Amino acid sequence: MHLLTDPLQFDFFTRALLAVVLVSVLCALVGAWVVLRGLSYIGDAMSHAVFPGIVGAFLMKGNLLVGALIAAVLTALGIGAIGRRSGLKQDSAIGIVFVGMFALGIVMLSRAPTFTTDLSNFLIGNPLGVTPADLWGALAVTVVVGGILTAIQKELLLASFDPTEARAVGLPVRRLESLLLILIGLVVVLTVQLVGTTLSVSLLITSSAAARLLARSLRKMMLLAAALGTVGGVTGLYLSYYQDTAPGATIVLVNTAIFLLALAFRRRE
C-alpha cells in the first residue's frame, strides 16, 4: 500500500496526478471528434502552429498562453479557409498552415536577442511542475469545452458525417467546422503548456483511438477515452517516480501499451 501512498506526500506529485486526470478528460472530449473525423494529424500540427504566437508574446513580454491561444484561433480559421477555397482535403490544409506558421515562429525567434527557459518550458511541458493556478485553468477550460460540445453535439454529428443534409436543414456547417477546430486548438494549447507536446498528442489521439476500438457510441467513446487516459497517466506517473524516468514519455509509453492491448482485444472479438 505504501507504494501508492508514499509519492502522495509530495505536493508536486499530487498536482501532477490531478493535472493528468483533468487533461485526460479534456482531451477525450475533443479527441473523439479528432479520431472519428480522421484529424489525428492536427494535434501535433496545432502544437507547432501556435509557435509564432508564443514567440510574439515572448518578444512583447506578454502572456505566452494568450499568444498561443491567438495563434491557435488563427490557425484553425486558416485551415478551414484553405480547405474550403482550395478544395484540398483537410489534412493537406493542416500541413500547409502548420508548416507556414511554424516557419514564421522560427523567423520571429531568430530576431529575438535572447532565448529563455520560459519559452522552452512552455513547449516541452512538465507534469511535475503544474501549479494550483494551472489546475484551476484546466478545470475551467474542461467545463467550457464540455459545455459547448454537449450543446452542439447533434448538429456537429450531422455536419461531420452528412454535410449535405446538414446544409439542407439550415445548419451553419462551415461555422461548426471552424468552431471544432478552434476548440481543438484551445485544448492543445492548454495541454501542451501543462504536459508538453508529446504527452498532449498521446492523450488526444492514442487514448481516443483505443476507445474507438472498444466503444460503439460517441458518448461511450469519450467516457472510455477519459478512463484510459487517466489510467495511463496515473500508472505512468507512478512508474516514472519509482524508475526515475521522464514522466511525460513514460505516460506516453503506457498509453501506447494500452492501445496495443485494446487492439489485441478487438481482434479476438
mmCIF file of C-alpha atoms in Angstrom:
data_model
loop_
_atom_site.group_PDB
_atom_site.id
_atom_site.type_symbol
_atom_site.label_atom_id
_atom_site.label_comp_id
_atom_site.label_asym_id
_atom_site.label_seq_id
_atom_site.Cartn_x
_atom_site.Cartn_y
_atom_site.Cartn_z
ATOM 1 C CA MET A 1 0.000 0.000 0.000
ATOM 2 C CA HIS A 2 2.882 2.338 0.737
ATOM 3 C CA LEU A 3 3.865 2.123 -2.925
ATOM 4 C CA LEU A 4 0.707 4.083 -3.738
ATOM 5 C CA THR A 5 0.743 6.477 -0.790
ATOM 6 C CA ASP A 6 4.429 7.398 -0.498
ATOM 7 C CA PRO A 7 4.563 9.649 -3.602
ATOM 8 C CA LEU A 8 1.409 11.470 -2.439
ATOM 9 C CA GLN A 9 3.346 13.113 0.390
ATOM 10 C CA PHE A 10 4.794 15.449 -2.247
ATOM 11 C CA ASP A 11 2.511 18.264 -3.364
ATOM 12 C CA PHE A 12 4.041 18.366 -6.847
ATOM 13 C CA PHE A 13 3.160 14.702 -7.401
ATOM 14 C CA THR A 14 -0.425 15.182 -6.235
ATOM 15 C CA ARG A 15 -0.846 18.186 -8.530
ATOM 16 C CA ALA A 16 0.620 16.189 -11.415
ATOM 17 C CA LEU A 17 -1.936 13.425 -10.808
ATOM 18 C CA LEU A 18 -4.798 15.920 -10.803
ATOM 19 C CA ALA A 19 -3.437 17.560 -13.952
ATOM 20 C CA VAL A 20 -3.226 14.244 -15.793
ATOM 21 C CA VAL A 21 -6.811 13.385 -14.843
ATOM 22 C CA LEU A 22 -8.127 16.775 -15.969
ATOM 23 C CA VAL A 23 -6.129 16.724 -19.189
ATOM 24 C CA SER A 24 -7.276 13.163 -19.916
ATOM 25 C CA VAL A 25 -10.917 14.214 -19.614
ATOM 26 C CA LEU A 26 -10.339 17.363 -21.642
ATOM 27 C CA CYS A 27 -8.521 15.512 -24.428
ATOM 28 C CA ALA A 28 -11.199 12.821 -24.511
ATOM 29 C CA LEU A 29 -13.873 15.448 -25.209
ATOM 30 C CA VAL A 30 -12.220 16.594 -28.430
ATOM 31 C CA GLY A 31 -10.085 13.524 -29.125
ATOM 32 C CA ALA A 32 -13.166 11.510 -30.021
ATOM 33 C CA TRP A 33 -14.005 14.024 -32.752
ATOM 34 C CA VAL A 34 -10.390 14.110 -33.929
ATOM 35 C CA VAL A 35 -10.295 10.316 -34.369
ATOM 36 C CA LEU A 36 -13.785 9.991 -35.862
ATOM 37 C CA ARG A 37 -13.118 12.705 -38.432
ATOM 38 C CA GLY A 38 -9.643 11.476 -39.325
ATOM 39 C CA LEU A 39 -7.888 14.577 -37.981
ATOM 40 C CA SER A 40 -5.209 12.757 -35.995
ATOM 41 C CA TYR A 41 -2.510 14.901 -37.608
ATOM 42 C CA ILE A 42 -3.995 18.083 -36.169
ATOM 43 C CA GLY A 43 -2.821 17.543 -32.587
ATOM 44 C CA ASP A 44 0.863 17.594 -33.434
ATOM 45 C CA ALA A 45 0.342 20.225 -36.148
ATOM 46 C CA MET A 46 -1.542 22.597 -33.849
ATOM 47 C CA SER A 47 1.039 22.273 -31.080
ATOM 48 C CA HIS A 48 3.686 23.540 -33.532
ATOM 49 C CA ALA A 49 1.481 26.032 -35.369
ATOM 50 C CA VAL A 50 0.989 28.095 -32.191
ATOM 51 C CA PHE A 51 4.744 28.717 -32.074
ATOM 52 C CA PRO A 52 4.636 32.226 -33.626
ATOM 53 C CA GLY A 53 2.004 33.287 -31.094
ATOM 54 C CA ILE A 54 4.211 32.106 -28.247
ATOM 55 C CA VAL A 55 7.293 33.796 -29.688
ATOM 56 C CA GLY A 56 5.354 37.020 -30.343
ATOM 57 C CA ALA A 57 4.106 37.113 -26.763
ATOM 58 C CA PHE A 58 7.624 36.367 -25.515
ATOM 59 C CA LEU A 59 9.148 39.200 -27.552
ATOM 60 C CA MET A 60 6.481 41.646 -26.341
ATOM 61 C CA LYS A 61 6.856 40.380 -22.760
ATOM 62 C CA GLY A 62 3.227 39.319 -22.757
ATOM 63 C CA ASN A 63 1.429 36.198 -21.563
ATOM 64 C CA LEU A 64 2.609 33.146 -23.517
ATOM 65 C CA LEU A 65 -0.716 31.354 -23.131
ATOM 66 C CA VAL A 66 -2.643 34.290 -24.588
ATOM 67 C CA GLY A 67 -0.243 34.447 -27.534
ATOM 68 C CA ALA A 68 -0.629 30.730 -28.133
ATOM 69 C CA LEU A 69 -4.426 30.951 -27.994
ATOM 70 C CA ILE A 70 -4.468 33.754 -30.568
ATOM 71 C CA ALA A 71 -2.234 31.716 -32.879
ATOM 72 C CA ALA A 72 -4.428 28.634 -32.350
ATOM 73 C CA VAL A 73 -7.564 30.518 -33.383
ATOM 74 C CA LEU A 74 -5.838 31.968 -36.460
ATOM 75 C CA THR A 75 -4.514 28.513 -37.351
ATOM 76 C CA ALA A 76 -7.956 26.918 -37.036
ATOM 77 C CA LEU A 77 -9.578 29.601 -39.175
ATOM 78 C CA GLY A 78 -6.748 29.357 -41.713
ATOM 79 C CA ILE A 79 -7.129 25.583 -42.016
ATOM 80 C CA GLY A 80 -10.863 25.933 -42.577
ATOM 81 C CA ALA A 81 -10.481 28.729 -45.138
ATOM 82 C CA ILE A 82 -7.801 26.948 -47.179
ATOM 83 C CA GLY A 83 -9.733 23.692 -47.143
ATOM 84 C CA ARG A 84 -12.915 25.353 -48.405
ATOM 85 C CA ARG A 85 -11.383 27.612 -51.048
ATOM 86 C CA SER A 86 -8.803 25.223 -52.468
ATOM 87 C CA GLY A 87 -10.848 22.049 -52.482
ATOM 88 C CA LEU A 88 -7.933 20.206 -50.870
ATOM 89 C CA LYS A 89 -8.511 17.571 -48.208
ATOM 90 C CA GLN A 90 -8.322 18.854 -44.668
ATOM 91 C CA ASP A 91 -5.081 17.047 -43.890
ATOM 92 C CA SER A 92 -3.396 18.931 -46.754
ATOM 93 C CA ALA A 93 -4.715 22.246 -45.422
ATOM 94 C CA ILE A 94 -3.453 21.341 -41.954
ATOM 95 C CA GLY A 95 0.013 20.579 -43.323
ATOM 96 C CA ILE A 96 0.216 23.848 -45.267
ATOM 97 C CA VAL A 97 -0.831 26.039 -42.339
ATOM 98 C CA PHE A 98 1.220 24.075 -39.798
ATOM 99 C CA VAL A 99 4.485 24.377 -41.741
ATOM 100 C CA GLY A 100 3.896 28.034 -42.569
ATOM 101 C CA MET A 101 3.080 29.015 -39.005
ATOM 102 C CA PHE A 102 5.987 27.061 -37.549
ATOM 103 C CA ALA A 103 8.399 28.643 -40.037
ATOM 104 C CA LEU A 104 7.039 32.078 -39.108
ATOM 105 C CA GLY A 105 7.762 31.320 -35.461
ATOM 106 C CA ILE A 106 11.336 30.312 -36.261
ATOM 107 C CA VAL A 107 11.902 33.509 -38.258
ATOM 108 C CA MET A 108 10.495 35.576 -35.387
ATOM 109 C CA LEU A 109 12.652 33.709 -32.882
ATOM 110 C CA SER A 110 15.761 34.370 -34.970
ATOM 111 C CA ARG A 111 15.173 38.068 -34.366
ATOM 112 C CA ALA A 112 15.000 37.593 -30.602
ATOM 113 C CA PRO A 113 18.048 38.827 -28.666
ATOM 114 C CA THR A 114 17.844 36.033 -26.118
ATOM 115 C CA PHE A 115 16.131 32.715 -25.587
ATOM 116 C CA THR A 116 14.945 31.982 -22.048
ATOM 117 C CA THR A 117 13.755 28.814 -20.374
ATOM 118 C CA ASP A 118 10.237 30.263 -20.034
ATOM 119 C CA LEU A 119 9.645 29.688 -23.727
ATOM 120 C CA SER A 120 11.212 26.247 -23.860
ATOM 121 C CA ASN A 121 9.306 25.113 -20.768
ATOM 122 C CA PHE A 122 6.040 26.106 -22.419
ATOM 123 C CA LEU A 123 6.836 23.947 -25.436
ATOM 124 C CA ILE A 124 8.311 20.983 -23.575
ATOM 125 C CA GLY A 125 5.940 20.963 -20.611
ATOM 126 C CA ASN A 126 6.441 19.331 -17.240
ATOM 127 C CA PRO A 127 3.611 17.484 -15.426
ATOM 128 C CA LEU A 128 5.561 17.702 -12.157
ATOM 129 C CA GLY A 129 5.747 21.495 -12.432
ATOM 130 C CA VAL A 130 1.986 22.102 -12.518
ATOM 131 C CA THR A 131 0.771 24.877 -10.198
ATOM 132 C CA PRO A 132 -2.619 25.248 -8.465
ATOM 133 C CA ALA A 133 -3.443 28.070 -10.910
ATOM 134 C CA ASP A 134 -2.767 25.669 -13.813
ATOM 135 C CA LEU A 135 -5.220 23.182 -12.320
ATOM 136 C CA TRP A 136 -7.978 25.768 -11.971
ATOM 137 C CA GLY A 137 -7.353 26.897 -15.536
ATOM 138 C CA ALA A 138 -7.569 23.317 -16.808
ATOM 139 C CA LEU A 139 -10.811 22.779 -14.881
ATOM 140 C CA ALA A 140 -12.335 25.952 -16.338
ATOM 141 C CA VAL A 141 -11.392 25.000 -19.907
ATOM 142 C CA THR A 142 -12.749 21.474 -19.386
ATOM 143 C CA VAL A 143 -16.112 22.839 -18.247
ATOM 144 C CA VAL A 144 -16.303 25.337 -21.122
ATOM 145 C CA VAL A 145 -15.287 22.870 -23.847
ATOM 146 C CA GLY A 146 -17.537 20.156 -22.423
ATOM 147 C CA GLY A 147 -20.488 22.550 -22.273
ATOM 148 C CA ILE A 148 -20.029 23.737 -25.858
ATOM 149 C CA LEU A 149 -19.609 20.245 -27.307
ATOM 150 C CA THR A 150 -22.629 18.970 -25.390
ATOM 151 C CA ALA A 151 -24.743 21.853 -26.663
ATOM 152 C CA ILE A 152 -23.845 21.304 -30.328
ATOM 153 C CA GLN A 153 -23.285 17.536 -30.356
ATOM 154 C CA LYS A 154 -26.255 16.630 -32.583
ATOM 155 C CA GLU A 155 -25.563 19.457 -35.030
ATOM 156 C CA LEU A 156 -21.854 18.630 -35.137
ATOM 157 C CA LEU A 157 -22.551 14.954 -35.780
ATOM 158 C CA LEU A 158 -24.806 15.764 -38.714
ATOM 159 C CA ALA A 159 -22.397 18.350 -40.124
ATOM 160 C CA SER A 160 -19.457 15.957 -39.785
ATOM 161 C CA PHE A 161 -20.937 12.866 -41.397
ATOM 162 C CA ASP A 162 -23.676 14.234 -43.658
ATOM 163 C CA PRO A 163 -22.826 17.851 -44.531
ATOM 164 C CA THR A 164 -25.261 17.868 -47.457
ATOM 165 C CA GLU A 165 -28.193 17.047 -45.196
ATOM 166 C CA ALA A 166 -26.906 19.499 -42.592
ATOM 167 C CA ARG A 167 -26.912 22.323 -45.135
ATOM 168 C CA ALA A 168 -30.367 21.289 -46.312
ATOM 169 C CA VAL A 169 -31.786 21.739 -42.799
ATOM 170 C CA GLY A 170 -30.054 25.105 -42.421
ATOM 171 C CA LEU A 171 -27.094 24.241 -40.214
ATOM 172 C CA PRO A 172 -24.016 26.516 -40.495
ATOM 173 C CA VAL A 173 -21.633 23.703 -41.479
ATOM 174 C CA ARG A 174 -18.602 25.921 -42.019
ATOM 175 C CA ARG A 175 -19.027 27.668 -38.686
ATOM 176 C CA LEU A 176 -19.426 24.351 -36.890
ATOM 177 C CA GLU A 177 -16.238 23.035 -38.500
ATOM 178 C CA SER A 178 -14.353 26.206 -37.573
ATOM 179 C CA LEU A 179 -15.667 26.040 -34.008
ATOM 180 C CA LEU A 180 -14.497 22.429 -33.665
ATOM 181 C CA LEU A 181 -11.025 23.358 -34.926
ATOM 182 C CA ILE A 182 -10.862 26.290 -32.504
ATOM 183 C CA LEU A 183 -11.854 24.041 -29.583
ATOM 184 C CA ILE A 184 -9.189 21.524 -30.608
ATOM 185 C CA GLY A 185 -6.655 24.347 -30.732
ATOM 186 C CA LEU A 186 -7.689 25.565 -27.283
ATOM 187 C CA VAL A 187 -7.310 22.086 -25.809
ATOM 188 C CA VAL A 188 -3.948 21.533 -27.493
ATOM 189 C CA VAL A 189 -2.576 24.862 -26.244
ATOM 190 C CA LEU A 190 -3.612 24.182 -22.666
ATOM 191 C CA THR A 191 -2.396 20.578 -22.591
ATOM 192 C CA VAL A 192 0.920 21.436 -24.257
ATOM 193 C CA GLN A 193 1.519 24.069 -21.583
ATOM 194 C CA LEU A 194 0.768 21.602 -18.792
ATOM 195 C CA VAL A 195 2.229 18.327 -20.014
ATOM 196 C CA GLY A 196 4.196 19.044 -23.209
ATOM 197 C CA THR A 197 3.714 18.301 -26.890
ATOM 198 C CA THR A 198 4.358 14.542 -26.855
ATOM 199 C CA LEU A 199 2.005 13.736 -23.996
ATOM 200 C CA SER A 200 -0.602 16.163 -25.317
ATOM 201 C CA VAL A 201 -0.773 14.360 -28.672
ATOM 202 C CA SER A 202 -0.774 10.970 -26.941
ATOM 203 C CA LEU A 203 -3.747 11.855 -24.749
ATOM 204 C CA LEU A 204 -5.553 13.475 -27.671
ATOM 205 C CA ILE A 205 -5.029 10.623 -30.153
ATOM 206 C CA THR A 206 -3.842 7.375 -28.548
ATOM 207 C CA SER A 207 -6.422 7.145 -25.760
ATOM 208 C CA SER A 208 -9.282 8.126 -28.093
ATOM 209 C CA ALA A 209 -8.101 5.653 -30.743
ATOM 210 C CA ALA A 210 -8.043 2.863 -28.157
ATOM 211 C CA ALA A 211 -11.547 3.836 -27.041
ATOM 212 C CA ARG A 212 -12.688 3.843 -30.675
ATOM 213 C CA LEU A 213 -11.709 0.175 -30.938
ATOM 214 C CA LEU A 214 -13.848 -0.787 -27.954
ATOM 215 C CA ALA A 215 -16.788 1.652 -27.835
ATOM 216 C CA ARG A 216 -19.883 1.624 -30.019
ATOM 217 C CA SER A 217 -21.149 5.169 -29.481
ATOM 218 C CA LEU A 218 -19.673 8.658 -29.251
ATOM 219 C CA ARG A 219 -20.654 9.064 -25.607
ATOM 220 C CA LYS A 220 -19.124 5.724 -24.599
ATOM 221 C CA MET A 221 -16.041 6.516 -26.637
ATOM 222 C CA MET A 222 -15.493 9.799 -24.783
ATOM 223 C CA LEU A 223 -16.012 8.187 -21.380
ATOM 224 C CA LEU A 224 -13.708 5.293 -22.187
ATOM 225 C CA ALA A 225 -11.037 7.584 -23.635
ATOM 226 C CA ALA A 226 -11.097 9.644 -20.439
ATOM 227 C CA ALA A 227 -10.830 6.495 -18.328
ATOM 228 C CA LEU A 228 -7.995 5.002 -20.387
ATOM 229 C CA GLY A 229 -6.109 8.299 -20.428
ATOM 230 C CA THR A 230 -6.469 8.593 -16.665
ATOM 231 C CA VAL A 231 -5.305 5.024 -16.054
ATOM 232 C CA GLY A 232 -2.350 5.500 -18.384
ATOM 233 C CA GLY A 233 -1.464 8.854 -16.852
ATOM 234 C CA VAL A 234 -1.612 7.699 -13.239
ATOM 235 C CA THR A 235 0.259 4.473 -13.985
ATOM 236 C CA GLY A 236 2.893 6.335 -15.968
ATOM 237 C CA LEU A 237 3.450 8.898 -13.214
ATOM 238 C CA TYR A 238 3.969 6.207 -10.589
ATOM 239 C CA LEU A 239 6.341 4.295 -12.871
ATOM 240 C CA SER A 240 8.349 7.452 -13.581
ATOM 241 C CA TYR A 241 8.549 8.191 -9.867
ATOM 242 C CA TYR A 242 9.904 4.776 -8.911
ATOM 243 C CA GLN A 243 12.020 4.195 -12.033
ATOM 244 C CA ASP A 244 13.319 7.786 -12.174
ATOM 245 C CA THR A 245 12.304 8.274 -15.803
ATOM 246 C CA ALA A 246 10.842 11.246 -17.681
ATOM 247 C CA PRO A 247 7.166 11.438 -16.607
ATOM 248 C CA GLY A 248 5.709 12.610 -19.924
ATOM 249 C CA ALA A 249 7.495 9.995 -22.019
ATOM 250 C CA THR A 250 6.668 7.243 -19.517
ATOM 251 C CA ILE A 251 2.967 8.097 -19.678
ATOM 252 C CA VAL A 252 3.091 8.037 -23.485
ATOM 253 C CA LEU A 253 4.610 4.533 -23.425
ATOM 254 C CA VAL A 254 1.911 3.312 -21.032
ATOM 255 C CA ASN A 255 -0.809 4.822 -23.242
ATOM 256 C CA THR A 256 0.714 3.105 -26.265
ATOM 257 C CA ALA A 257 0.702 -0.219 -24.407
ATOM 258 C CA ILE A 258 -2.974 0.307 -23.523
ATOM 259 C CA PHE A 259 -3.773 0.936 -27.194
ATOM 260 C CA LEU A 260 -1.987 -2.275 -28.201
ATOM 261 C CA LEU A 261 -3.984 -4.195 -25.586
ATOM 262 C CA ALA A 262 -7.210 -2.692 -26.920
ATOM 263 C CA LEU A 263 -6.166 -3.664 -30.443
ATOM 264 C CA ALA A 264 -5.426 -7.233 -29.355
ATOM 265 C CA PHE A 265 -8.751 -7.449 -27.516
ATOM 266 C CA ARG A 266 -10.609 -6.114 -30.545
ATOM 267 C CA ARG A 267 -9.052 -8.700 -32.855
ATOM 268 C CA ARG A 268 -10.229 -11.543 -30.593
ATOM 269 C CA GLU A 269 -13.858 -10.441 -30.927
#
